């Protein structure tokens, strides 16, 4: 049986390990609405047995450009985001299109804990105890038509609450996509929480994608639309810099980002002199996912 | 009024600039000791050292345009500003090599030649290093004023390269590197646009 985060780190310890940064939005969120929603999830054999990063690290080191480009901007700015009411519109090549509530997509009794490695394209790594449901269960509920070959996701567009969207640094709203076999893979989840509670705003509340063998930017946050289509969608980063970011974005130590190496990464929380770790093919999930890409040239399909 | 200000500036001891210049470093040490560097202290240290070096580079480049535009002379402090810039730049490079790259020499070497932002940064640092080690009076005497001045014109390409280093390192067009690099370009343009005037020797 796999360990749950609470077996690895008792709650009093991760809460007290370090004093929370004064005034951080994470602390605000904890004291406010988010705390009320404790989530229970059953452990999963797909979890890693590596120790997860602390709640403080996971909620204060985020790439969520909708709230600013600094790593601590989301923690500072995301508290204002309204996540209730929320609905996710499922459109395109499905039998039952429509608006679904977060509870419908990820009902409490279906929640699983998935402790996954998260490898950012910027060459750092964290381990996060996500809570969520397989994306496959959501897509099956909507009913895939045979012609559905790709899934496209879209983040909320609400510049009033997302200050980063007031500047055109990316083509808002943020969009991402997966091939249907990637979307249906058991490792791919829609997460609605972490560390036993509802998703903190800065981590992509109320519902986000997690694809652990791909660079973090594929795991789109605060999803409002899931669209099934026949042709390959364009994702935001690929549109911005097609030479640097592709559609697949599989973690691959042999294929470098044009501006930096992907051979190694730093583990967040490892300390000042921990140095770098070698990056693993498909972020360590090669056994489960390498077959999806058999015969493909991953240098071309980066 | 300007003369008055310059008179007062002449009475400011240069070592005061040295003391002020160590404040950013002291704050960094203090924040490290009190565990206040955020979730990724490696990146915080690296970036704060780099930004401080950059600000000092801009300050050093601003001395001449300030003199030509307003007549206010900070010339006495320029060497201290420059050497402080060299110190922070060296600490920035050292932090990259030791705590960011973990002294993976192979990857560091490959990265420098392959990655434009590292190449720009390293070239900039090589120039700043050359200026830093020749900043003393002995070097000035040995090299002769003309050769020394020619060498120290390397600060202009070094500044432009430092700006490109910052711009190339970020993923999207962020404000800070754009603003600071524009400032460098503006200071260099000012230098050309407002020629040196006689009587106010630099």
Tab-separated table of C-alpha atoms in Angstrom:
chain	number	residue	atom	x	y	z
A	1	UNK	CA	0.000	0.000	0.000
A	2	UNK	CA	1.187	3.461	-0.841
A	3	UNK	CA	1.677	6.093	1.765
A	4	UNK	CA	-0.561	9.092	2.067
A	5	UNK	CA	0.974	12.485	2.832
A	6	UNK	CA	-0.223	12.223	6.392
A	7	UNK	CA	1.853	9.103	6.888
A	8	UNK	CA	4.944	10.940	5.745
A	9	UNK	CA	4.394	14.284	7.413
A	10	UNK	CA	2.104	14.714	10.386
A	11	UNK	CA	-0.122	17.756	10.018
A	12	UNK	CA	1.239	19.557	13.076
A	13	UNK	CA	4.671	19.232	11.592
A	14	UNK	CA	3.991	20.643	8.168
A	15	UNK	CA	1.926	23.401	9.688
A	16	UNK	CA	4.611	24.307	12.189
A	17	UNK	CA	7.721	23.447	10.256
A	18	UNK	CA	8.260	27.068	9.528
A	19	UNK	CA	6.286	30.080	10.545
A	20	UNK	CA	4.036	31.088	7.705
A	21	UNK	CA	5.175	34.235	6.000
A	22	UNK	CA	3.403	37.146	7.548
A	23	UNK	CA	0.610	38.516	5.466
A	24	UNK	CA	0.801	35.771	2.898
A	25	UNK	CA	-2.379	35.097	1.051
A	26	UNK	CA	-1.966	31.433	1.820
A	27	UNK	CA	-2.401	32.201	5.474
A	28	UNK	CA	-5.436	34.311	4.657
A	29	UNK	CA	-6.945	31.538	2.613
A	30	UNK	CA	-6.304	29.057	5.396
A	31	UNK	CA	-8.035	31.251	7.915
A	32	UNK	CA	-10.913	31.968	5.590
A	33	UNK	CA	-13.073	30.005	3.262
A	34	UNK	CA	-10.680	27.290	2.201
A	35	UNK	CA	-10.202	25.824	5.633
A	36	UNK	CA	-13.859	24.977	5.981
A	37	UNK	CA	-13.579	22.542	3.118
A	38	UNK	CA	-11.482	19.667	4.340
A	39	UNK	CA	-11.335	16.959	1.719
A	40	UNK	CA	-10.996	13.274	2.331
A	41	UNK	CA	-9.406	11.219	-0.368
A	42	UNK	CA	-8.288	7.629	-0.572
A	43	UNK	CA	-4.642	6.884	-1.233
A	44	UNK	CA	-3.629	5.715	-4.681
A	45	UNK	CA	-1.072	3.163	-5.853
A	46	UNK	CA	-0.057	5.724	-8.475
A	47	UNK	CA	1.434	8.008	-5.810
A	48	UNK	CA	5.189	8.405	-5.499
A	49	UNK	CA	6.772	7.505	-2.192
A	50	UNK	CA	8.971	10.603	-2.295
A	51	UNK	CA	8.321	13.065	0.512
A	52	UNK	CA	6.022	15.889	-0.550
A	53	UNK	CA	7.035	19.520	-0.303
A	54	UNK	CA	5.516	21.471	2.571
A	55	UNK	CA	2.165	23.206	2.219
A	56	UNK	CA	3.983	26.508	2.618
A	57	UNK	CA	6.335	25.746	-0.287
A	58	UNK	CA	3.566	24.502	-2.554
A	59	UNK	CA	1.387	27.551	-1.940
A	60	UNK	CA	4.100	30.236	-2.089
A	61	UNK	CA	6.054	29.224	-5.176
A	62	UNK	CA	3.695	29.275	-8.131
A	63	UNK	CA	3.773	30.020	-11.816
A	64	UNK	CA	0.299	31.423	-12.400
A	65	UNK	CA	0.884	34.426	-14.646
A	66	UNK	CA	-2.766	35.468	-14.324
A	67	UNK	CA	-1.706	36.751	-10.900
A	68	UNK	CA	1.747	38.075	-11.836
A	69	UNK	CA	5.025	36.675	-13.111
A	70	UNK	CA	6.831	36.482	-9.745
A	71	UNK	CA	6.761	33.170	-7.918
A	72	UNK	CA	5.171	34.794	-4.869
A	73	UNK	CA	2.731	36.989	-6.817
A	74	UNK	CA	-0.023	34.338	-6.956
A	75	UNK	CA	0.071	33.851	-3.175
A	76	UNK	CA	-0.232	37.610	-2.775
A	77	UNK	CA	-2.857	38.305	-5.435
A	78	UNK	CA	-5.027	35.219	-5.783
A	79	UNK	CA	-7.078	35.661	-2.607
A	80	UNK	CA	-9.510	37.928	-4.481
A	81	UNK	CA	-10.480	35.221	-6.965
A	82	UNK	CA	-14.098	34.117	-6.667
A	83	UNK	CA	-14.263	30.349	-7.073
A	84	UNK	CA	-17.835	29.801	-5.941
A	85	UNK	CA	-20.041	29.712	-7.958
A	86	UNK	CA	-18.010	27.961	-10.645
A	87	UNK	CA	-18.889	25.832	-13.585
A	88	UNK	CA	-16.929	24.023	-16.238
A	89	UNK	CA	-18.396	24.034	-19.710
A	90	UNK	CA	-17.833	20.823	-21.620
A	91	UNK	CA	-18.258	21.389	-25.330
A	92	UNK	CA	-17.459	19.930	-28.720
A	93	UNK	CA	-17.411	16.261	-29.587
A	94	UNK	CA	-19.256	14.877	-26.552
A	95	UNK	CA	-22.634	13.223	-26.099
A	96	UNK	CA	-23.668	15.373	-23.158
A	97	UNK	CA	-22.296	18.895	-23.537
A	98	UNK	CA	-23.173	21.422	-20.883
A	99	UNK	CA	-22.149	23.235	-17.737
A	100	UNK	CA	-20.967	21.072	-14.891
A	101	UNK	CA	-20.352	22.066	-11.294
A	102	UNK	CA	-17.056	21.179	-9.631
A	103	UNK	CA	-18.922	18.743	-7.327
A	104	UNK	CA	-20.396	16.965	-10.350
A	105	UNK	CA	-17.020	16.490	-11.971
A	106	UNK	CA	-15.125	15.559	-8.808
A	107	UNK	CA	-17.633	14.189	-6.273
A	108	UNK	CA	-16.284	13.792	-2.750
A	109	UNK	CA	-16.663	10.004	-2.756
A	110	UNK	CA	-14.522	9.676	-5.879
A	111	UNK	CA	-11.577	11.731	-4.660
A	112	UNK	CA	-8.144	10.145	-4.676
A	113	UNK	CA	-4.895	11.425	-3.332
A	114	UNK	CA	-2.136	11.439	-5.940
A	115	UNK	CA	1.315	12.364	-4.704
A	116	UNK	CA	3.083	13.382	-7.897
A	117	UNK	CA	6.388	14.853	-8.916
A	118	UNK	CA	5.928	18.229	-10.615
A	119	UNK	CA	8.732	19.211	-12.975
A	120	UNK	CA	8.604	22.789	-14.206
A	121	UNK	CA	10.016	23.727	-17.625
A	122	UNK	CA	12.206	26.174	-15.664
A	123	UNK	CA	14.189	23.189	-14.305
A	124	UNK	CA	12.882	22.892	-10.758
A	125	UNK	CA	10.900	20.112	-9.130
A	126	UNK	CA	8.379	19.742	-6.323
A	127	UNK	CA	6.364	16.846	-4.966
A	128	UNK	CA	2.694	17.688	-4.430
A	129	UNK	CA	-0.023	15.633	-2.690
A	130	UNK	CA	-2.877	16.443	-5.072
A	131	UNK	CA	-6.489	15.432	-4.504
A	132	UNK	CA	-8.663	14.822	-7.515
A	133	UNK	CA	-10.272	12.440	-9.946
A	134	UNK	CA	-9.034	10.857	-13.154
A	135	UNK	CA	-9.777	13.104	-16.117
A	136	UNK	CA	-11.009	9.942	-17.855
A	137	UNK	CA	-13.924	9.710	-15.412
A	138	UNK	CA	-14.985	13.250	-16.314
A	139	UNK	CA	-14.662	12.676	-20.047
A	140	UNK	CA	-16.575	9.400	-19.796
A	141	UNK	CA	-19.360	11.150	-17.934
A	142	UNK	CA	-19.663	13.666	-20.770
A	143	UNK	CA	-19.485	10.814	-23.277
A	144	UNK	CA	-16.722	10.967	-25.895
A	145	UNK	CA	-17.740	10.797	-29.506
A	146	UNK	CA	-15.472	8.584	-31.637
A	147	UNK	CA	-14.279	11.605	-33.580
A	148	UNK	CA	-12.873	13.274	-30.408
A	149	UNK	CA	-9.097	13.110	-30.846
A	150	UNK	CA	-7.912	16.003	-28.685
A	151	UNK	CA	-8.973	17.841	-25.550
A	152	UNK	CA	-8.629	21.590	-25.231
A	153	UNK	CA	-8.754	23.380	-21.866
A	154	UNK	CA	-9.276	27.013	-21.068
A	155	UNK	CA	-8.597	29.039	-17.903
A	156	UNK	CA	-10.972	31.652	-16.537
A	157	UNK	CA	-10.667	35.105	-18.131
A	158	UNK	CA	-11.470	37.680	-15.449
A	159	UNK	CA	-9.012	40.581	-15.435
A	160	UNK	CA	-10.914	42.272	-12.566
A	161	UNK	CA	-9.775	39.469	-10.272
A	162	UNK	CA	-6.712	38.339	-12.191
A	163	UNK	CA	-4.411	41.366	-12.377
A	164	UNK	CA	-1.865	39.605	-14.602
A	165	UNK	CA	-4.468	39.443	-17.372
A	166	UNK	CA	-4.509	43.237	-17.594
A	167	UNK	CA	-1.234	43.140	-19.504
A	168	UNK	CA	-0.929	41.186	-22.758
A	169	UNK	CA	2.160	39.196	-21.731
A	170	UNK	CA	0.365	36.055	-22.942
A	171	UNK	CA	-2.654	35.669	-25.206
A	172	UNK	CA	-5.349	35.386	-22.529
A	173	UNK	CA	-7.223	33.270	-21.657
A	174	UNK	CA	-4.607	30.576	-21.080
A	175	UNK	CA	-5.214	27.455	-23.141
A	176	UNK	CA	-3.766	23.962	-23.083
A	177	UNK	CA	-4.398	20.687	-24.841
A	178	UNK	CA	-3.853	16.950	-24.678
A	179	UNK	CA	-4.135	14.113	-27.124
A	180	UNK	CA	-7.097	11.921	-26.199
A	181	UNK	CA	-4.950	8.962	-25.108
A	182	UNK	CA	-2.961	11.285	-22.840
A	183	UNK	CA	-6.177	12.700	-21.429
A	184	UNK	CA	-7.598	9.221	-20.774
A	185	UNK	CA	-4.394	7.947	-19.154
A	186	UNK	CA	-4.938	6.936	-15.507
A	187	UNK	CA	-2.149	9.279	-14.321
A	188	UNK	CA	-3.950	12.338	-15.712
A	189	UNK	CA	-6.221	13.941	-13.141
A	190	UNK	CA	-8.402	16.942	-12.534
A	191	UNK	CA	-7.381	18.121	-9.079
A	192	UNK	CA	-9.653	19.989	-6.690
A	193	UNK	CA	-7.402	20.045	-3.630
A	194	UNK	CA	-4.062	19.313	-2.041
A	195	UNK	CA	-2.877	18.412	1.425
A	196	UNK	CA	-6.356	17.382	2.520
A	197	UNK	CA	-8.091	20.620	1.685
A	198	UNK	CA	-9.759	22.452	-1.177
A	199	UNK	CA	-7.391	23.786	-3.808
A	200	UNK	CA	-5.753	27.052	-2.713
A	201	UNK	CA	-6.494	29.820	-5.207
A	202	UNK	CA	-2.846	30.290	-6.143
A	203	UNK	CA	-2.591	26.616	-7.126
A	204	UNK	CA	-5.476	26.801	-9.602
A	205	UNK	CA	-8.724	26.712	-7.642
A	206	UNK	CA	-11.256	25.338	-7.852
A	207	UNK	CA	-10.290	22.734	-10.444
A	208	UNK	CA	-7.115	22.211	-12.454
A	209	UNK	CA	-5.362	19.660	-14.620
A	210	UNK	CA	-2.361	17.625	-13.421
A	211	UNK	CA	-0.293	15.665	-15.964
A	212	UNK	CA	2.785	14.538	-14.011
A	213	UNK	CA	4.971	13.400	-16.933
A	214	UNK	CA	4.736	16.758	-18.709
A	215	UNK	CA	6.234	20.130	-17.830
A	216	UNK	CA	4.126	22.030	-15.346
A	217	UNK	CA	2.742	24.547	-17.815
A	218	UNK	CA	0.629	21.775	-19.396
A	219	UNK	CA	-1.244	21.391	-16.098
A	220	UNK	CA	-3.643	24.263	-16.693
A	221	UNK	CA	-5.276	25.951	-13.705
A	222	UNK	CA	-8.743	27.302	-12.843
A	223	UNK	CA	-10.435	25.560	-15.770
A	224	UNK	CA	-13.730	26.912	-17.129
A	225	UNK	CA	-13.933	25.041	-20.409
A	226	UNK	CA	-13.101	21.574	-21.705
A	227	UNK	CA	-13.559	21.246	-25.425
A	228	UNK	CA	-13.303	17.973	-27.347
A	229	UNK	CA	-12.141	18.318	-30.908
A	230	UNK	CA	-10.797	16.440	-33.873
A	231	UNK	CA	-7.728	18.547	-34.643
A	232	UNK	CA	-4.775	19.412	-32.430
A	233	UNK	CA	-5.428	22.573	-30.422
A	234	UNK	CA	-2.897	25.389	-29.999
A	235	UNK	CA	-1.621	25.878	-26.461
A	236	UNK	CA	-0.759	29.336	-25.159
A	237	UNK	CA	3.004	28.867	-24.726
A	238	UNK	CA	3.397	27.219	-28.106
A	239	UNK	CA	1.566	30.133	-29.679
A	240	UNK	CA	3.848	32.568	-27.827
A	241	UNK	CA	7.201	30.876	-28.616
A	242	UNK	CA	6.775	27.904	-30.972
A	243	UNK	CA	10.535	27.323	-31.040
A	244	UNK	CA	10.677	26.926	-27.268
A	245	UNK	CA	7.408	25.280	-26.278
A	246	UNK	CA	5.696	22.504	-28.172
A	247	UNK	CA	2.353	20.768	-27.893
A	248	UNK	CA	3.651	17.672	-26.109
A	249	UNK	CA	6.033	19.211	-23.537
A	250	UNK	CA	6.964	15.833	-22.115
A	251	UNK	CA	9.677	16.018	-19.479
A	252	UNK	CA	12.774	14.914	-21.375
A	253	UNK	CA	16.350	15.375	-20.154
A	254	UNK	CA	17.678	14.828	-23.686
A	255	UNK	CA	15.741	17.631	-25.347
A	256	UNK	CA	16.801	21.011	-24.031
A	257	UNK	CA	14.801	24.170	-23.918
A	258	UNK	CA	16.586	26.426	-26.430
A	259	UNK	CA	17.575	28.794	-23.651
A	260	UNK	CA	18.495	26.331	-20.906
A	261	UNK	CA	19.352	22.703	-20.316
A	262	UNK	CA	16.713	20.220	-19.176
A	263	UNK	CA	19.264	17.568	-18.163
A	264	UNK	CA	19.081	18.436	-14.465
A	265	UNK	CA	16.845	20.334	-12.073
A	266	UNK	CA	16.843	21.724	-8.583
A	267	UNK	CA	14.484	20.277	-5.993
A	268	UNK	CA	12.604	23.038	-4.190
A	269	UNK	CA	13.115	22.840	-0.441
A	270	UNK	CA	16.318	20.817	-0.685
A	271	UNK	CA	18.432	23.557	0.875
A	272	UNK	CA	21.126	25.951	-0.267
A	273	UNK	CA	23.837	23.429	-1.064
A	274	UNK	CA	21.796	20.483	-2.325
A	275	UNK	CA	22.921	21.051	-5.909
A	276	UNK	CA	21.054	19.526	-8.838
A	277	UNK	CA	19.411	16.161	-9.549
A	278	UNK	CA	19.322	14.429	-12.911
A	279	UNK	CA	15.983	14.886	-14.643
A	280	UNK	CA	14.189	11.629	-15.411
A	281	UNK	CA	12.624	10.682	-18.734
A	282	UNK	CA	8.899	11.500	-18.539
A	283	UNK	CA	9.648	12.818	-15.048
A	284	UNK	CA	10.014	9.275	-13.728
A	285	UNK	CA	6.720	8.029	-15.223
A	286	UNK	CA	8.306	6.394	-18.285
A	287	UNK	CA	7.083	2.905	-17.328
A	288	UNK	CA	3.504	4.089	-17.463
A	289	UNK	CA	3.555	6.521	-20.397
A	290	UNK	CA	6.490	5.828	-22.745
A	291	UNK	CA	4.288	3.544	-24.856
A	292	UNK	CA	2.039	6.492	-25.723
A	293	UNK	CA	4.890	7.925	-27.775
A	294	UNK	CA	6.280	4.774	-29.378
A	295	UNK	CA	7.705	5.579	-32.792
A	296	UNK	CA	7.497	9.333	-32.314
A	297	UNK	CA	10.566	11.534	-32.655
A	298	UNK	CA	10.499	13.418	-29.358
A	299	UNK	CA	13.041	15.929	-30.634
A	300	UNK	CA	10.541	17.025	-33.247
A	301	UNK	CA	7.473	16.584	-31.047
A	302	UNK	CA	8.867	18.426	-28.026
B	1	UNK	CA	23.083	76.280	-6.024
B	2	UNK	CA	24.788	73.546	-8.040
B	3	UNK	CA	28.148	74.831	-6.842
B	4	UNK	CA	26.855	74.725	-3.304
B	5	UNK	CA	25.743	71.133	-3.750
B	6	UNK	CA	29.032	70.154	-5.331
B	7	UNK	CA	30.875	71.788	-2.436
B	8	UNK	CA	28.908	69.745	0.000
B	9	UNK	CA	29.417	66.564	-2.054
B	10	UNK	CA	33.155	67.162	-1.945
B	11	UNK	CA	33.010	66.890	1.796
B	12	UNK	CA	31.283	63.463	1.683
B	13	UNK	CA	33.947	60.853	2.331
B	14	UNK	CA	34.209	58.180	-0.378
B	15	UNK	CA	34.259	55.366	2.212
B	16	UNK	CA	30.643	56.250	2.949
B	17	UNK	CA	29.772	54.888	-0.516
B	18	UNK	CA	31.566	51.674	0.362
B	19	UNK	CA	29.585	51.354	3.562
B	20	UNK	CA	26.273	52.076	1.800
B	21	UNK	CA	27.225	49.619	-0.917
B	22	UNK	CA	27.507	46.752	1.517
B	23	UNK	CA	23.937	47.251	2.781
B	24	UNK	CA	22.258	45.076	0.105
B	25	UNK	CA	24.712	42.301	0.909
B	26	UNK	CA	24.164	42.688	4.641
B	27	UNK	CA	20.394	42.505	4.111
B	28	UNK	CA	20.830	39.336	2.088
B	29	UNK	CA	22.925	37.748	4.819
B	30	UNK	CA	20.386	38.855	7.418
B	31	UNK	CA	17.478	37.401	5.416
B	32	UNK	CA	19.394	34.159	4.919
B	33	UNK	CA	20.156	33.916	8.632
B	34	UNK	CA	16.529	34.575	9.575
B	35	UNK	CA	15.155	32.171	6.964
B	36	UNK	CA	13.477	34.963	5.042
B	37	UNK	CA	14.509	34.185	1.483
B	38	UNK	CA	11.231	32.579	0.465
B	39	UNK	CA	10.547	29.112	-0.857
B	40	UNK	CA	13.520	29.033	-3.235
B	41	UNK	CA	16.427	30.726	-1.433
B	42	UNK	CA	18.872	29.717	-4.183
B	43	UNK	CA	17.029	31.722	-6.789
B	44	UNK	CA	16.418	34.622	-4.401
B	45	UNK	CA	20.115	34.949	-3.560
B	46	UNK	CA	21.161	34.662	-7.190
B	47	UNK	CA	18.616	37.189	-8.423
B	48	UNK	CA	19.132	39.724	-5.647
B	49	UNK	CA	22.908	39.744	-6.203
B	50	UNK	CA	22.420	40.105	-9.944
B	51	UNK	CA	19.895	42.900	-9.622
B	52	UNK	CA	22.111	44.818	-7.192
B	53	UNK	CA	25.052	44.556	-9.600
B	54	UNK	CA	22.783	45.820	-12.366
B	55	UNK	CA	21.563	48.813	-10.349
B	56	UNK	CA	25.164	49.752	-9.513
B	57	UNK	CA	26.096	49.474	-13.183
B	58	UNK	CA	23.297	51.897	-14.036
B	59	UNK	CA	24.383	54.212	-11.202
B	60	UNK	CA	27.959	54.246	-12.492
B	61	UNK	CA	26.796	54.977	-16.038
B	62	UNK	CA	24.580	57.810	-14.791
B	63	UNK	CA	27.454	59.825	-13.301
B	64	UNK	CA	28.625	61.435	-16.534
B	65	UNK	CA	25.177	62.246	-17.983
B	66	UNK	CA	24.211	63.726	-14.609
B	67	UNK	CA	27.266	65.950	-14.675
B	68	UNK	CA	26.668	67.067	-18.240
B	69	UNK	CA	22.954	67.672	-17.734
B	70	UNK	CA	22.928	69.296	-14.312
B	71	UNK	CA	26.525	70.047	-13.428
B	72	UNK	CA	26.226	67.901	-10.287
B	73	UNK	CA	29.417	65.901	-9.946
B	74	UNK	CA	29.480	62.454	-8.369
B	75	UNK	CA	32.713	61.683	-10.186
B	76	UNK	CA	34.609	61.123	-6.919
B	77	UNK	CA	32.335	58.212	-6.066
B	78	UNK	CA	32.322	56.518	-9.450
B	79	UNK	CA	35.213	54.186	-8.833
B	80	UNK	CA	33.640	52.922	-5.617
B	81	UNK	CA	30.336	52.391	-7.424
B	82	UNK	CA	32.111	50.471	-10.172
B	83	UNK	CA	34.089	48.255	-7.838
B	84	UNK	CA	30.945	47.515	-5.803
B	85	UNK	CA	29.205	46.553	-9.057
B	86	UNK	CA	32.098	44.190	-9.808
B	87	UNK	CA	31.779	42.673	-6.320
B	88	UNK	CA	28.066	41.985	-6.663
B	89	UNK	CA	28.496	40.665	-10.207
B	90	UNK	CA	31.218	38.293	-8.993
B	91	UNK	CA	28.990	37.119	-6.129
B	92	UNK	CA	26.128	36.652	-8.625
B	93	UNK	CA	28.270	34.459	-10.898
B	94	UNK	CA	29.639	32.570	-7.903
B	95	UNK	CA	26.127	31.885	-6.575
B	96	UNK	CA	25.099	30.595	-10.001
B	97	UNK	CA	28.093	28.250	-10.169
B	98	UNK	CA	27.954	26.969	-6.603
B	99	UNK	CA	24.389	26.917	-5.313
B	100	UNK	CA	22.395	26.943	-8.557
B	101	UNK	CA	24.520	24.695	-10.780
B	102	UNK	CA	26.080	22.733	-7.925
B	103	UNK	CA	29.465	23.024	-9.689
B	104	UNK	CA	28.438	20.749	-12.551
B	105	UNK	CA	31.315	22.034	-14.669
B	106	UNK	CA	30.366	20.099	-17.784
B	107	UNK	CA	26.816	21.366	-17.870
B	108	UNK	CA	27.962	24.882	-16.976
B	109	UNK	CA	30.440	24.961	-19.855
B	110	UNK	CA	27.928	23.562	-22.339
B	111	UNK	CA	25.245	25.957	-21.128
B	112	UNK	CA	27.430	29.038	-21.465
B	113	UNK	CA	28.216	28.401	-25.110
B	114	UNK	CA	24.719	27.194	-25.993
B	115	UNK	CA	22.482	29.614	-24.112
B	116	UNK	CA	22.468	33.221	-25.290
B	117	UNK	CA	21.451	34.611	-21.884
B	118	UNK	CA	24.401	32.891	-20.206
B	119	UNK	CA	26.776	33.887	-22.975
B	120	UNK	CA	25.659	37.531	-22.706
B	121	UNK	CA	25.980	37.413	-18.936
B	122	UNK	CA	29.402	35.792	-18.997
B	123	UNK	CA	30.781	38.202	-21.612
B	124	UNK	CA	29.455	41.074	-19.550
B	125	UNK	CA	31.112	39.658	-16.467
B	126	UNK	CA	34.451	39.144	-18.222
B	127	UNK	CA	34.447	42.843	-19.122
B	128	UNK	CA	33.375	43.908	-15.627
B	129	UNK	CA	36.065	41.646	-14.198
B	130	UNK	CA	38.721	43.324	-16.351
B	131	UNK	CA	37.567	46.736	-15.165
B	132	UNK	CA	37.382	45.586	-11.566
B	133	UNK	CA	40.930	44.242	-11.372
B	134	UNK	CA	42.374	47.322	-13.105
B	135	UNK	CA	40.445	49.775	-10.976
B	136	UNK	CA	43.409	50.571	-8.720
B	137	UNK	CA	45.885	53.447	-9.128
B	138	UNK	CA	48.759	51.081	-9.760
B	139	UNK	CA	47.065	49.655	-12.860
B	140	UNK	CA	46.266	53.139	-14.064
B	141	UNK	CA	49.928	54.138	-13.736
B	142	UNK	CA	51.258	50.957	-15.320
B	143	UNK	CA	48.848	50.992	-18.246
B	144	UNK	CA	49.012	54.680	-18.926
B	145	UNK	CA	45.971	56.919	-18.938
B	146	UNK	CA	45.072	56.374	-22.569
B	147	UNK	CA	45.186	52.584	-22.550
B	148	UNK	CA	43.413	52.503	-19.203
B	149	UNK	CA	40.622	54.734	-20.485
B	150	UNK	CA	40.254	52.652	-23.622
B	151	UNK	CA	39.988	49.496	-21.575
B	152	UNK	CA	37.396	51.046	-19.317
B	153	UNK	CA	35.200	51.900	-22.293
B	154	UNK	CA	34.326	48.189	-22.074
B	155	UNK	CA	31.730	49.246	-19.534
B	156	UNK	CA	29.428	50.247	-22.407
B	157	UNK	CA	29.239	46.821	-24.102
B	158	UNK	CA	29.209	45.230	-20.645
B	159	UNK	CA	26.111	47.223	-19.706
B	160	UNK	CA	24.269	46.388	-22.918
B	161	UNK	CA	25.186	42.701	-22.536
B	162	UNK	CA	23.978	42.717	-18.933
B	163	UNK	CA	20.622	44.090	-20.083
B	164	UNK	CA	20.376	41.444	-22.800
B	165	UNK	CA	21.321	38.794	-20.225
B	166	UNK	CA	18.356	39.770	-18.059
B	167	UNK	CA	15.926	40.106	-20.984
B	168	UNK	CA	16.909	36.725	-22.449
B	169	UNK	CA	16.618	34.977	-19.085
B	170	UNK	CA	12.912	35.669	-18.517
B	171	UNK	CA	10.101	33.747	-20.167
B	172	UNK	CA	7.844	36.662	-21.101
B	173	UNK	CA	8.436	40.385	-21.515
B	174	UNK	CA	8.564	41.433	-17.896
B	175	UNK	CA	8.633	45.059	-16.827
B	176	UNK	CA	11.773	45.151	-14.666
B	177	UNK	CA	14.378	44.002	-17.228
B	178	UNK	CA	12.708	46.102	-19.945
B	179	UNK	CA	12.739	49.252	-17.823
B	180	UNK	CA	16.304	48.816	-16.585
B	181	UNK	CA	17.700	47.916	-20.003
B	182	UNK	CA	15.929	50.911	-21.535
B	183	UNK	CA	17.553	53.037	-18.857
B	184	UNK	CA	20.989	51.755	-19.863
B	185	UNK	CA	20.312	52.496	-23.508
B	186	UNK	CA	19.011	55.966	-22.567
B	187	UNK	CA	22.137	56.717	-20.532
B	188	UNK	CA	24.381	55.668	-23.403
B	189	UNK	CA	22.381	57.780	-25.843
B	190	UNK	CA	22.600	60.783	-23.487
B	191	UNK	CA	26.344	60.388	-23.398
B	192	UNK	CA	26.495	60.734	-27.170
B	193	UNK	CA	23.751	63.338	-27.415
B	194	UNK	CA	25.263	65.728	-24.883
B	195	UNK	CA	28.918	66.111	-25.731
B	196	UNK	CA	31.500	66.961	-23.127
B	197	UNK	CA	31.759	70.715	-22.658
B	198	UNK	CA	34.924	72.627	-21.933
B	199	UNK	CA	35.336	74.131	-18.519
B	200	UNK	CA	33.409	71.313	-16.850
B	201	UNK	CA	36.025	68.674	-17.250
B	202	UNK	CA	34.920	65.163	-16.475
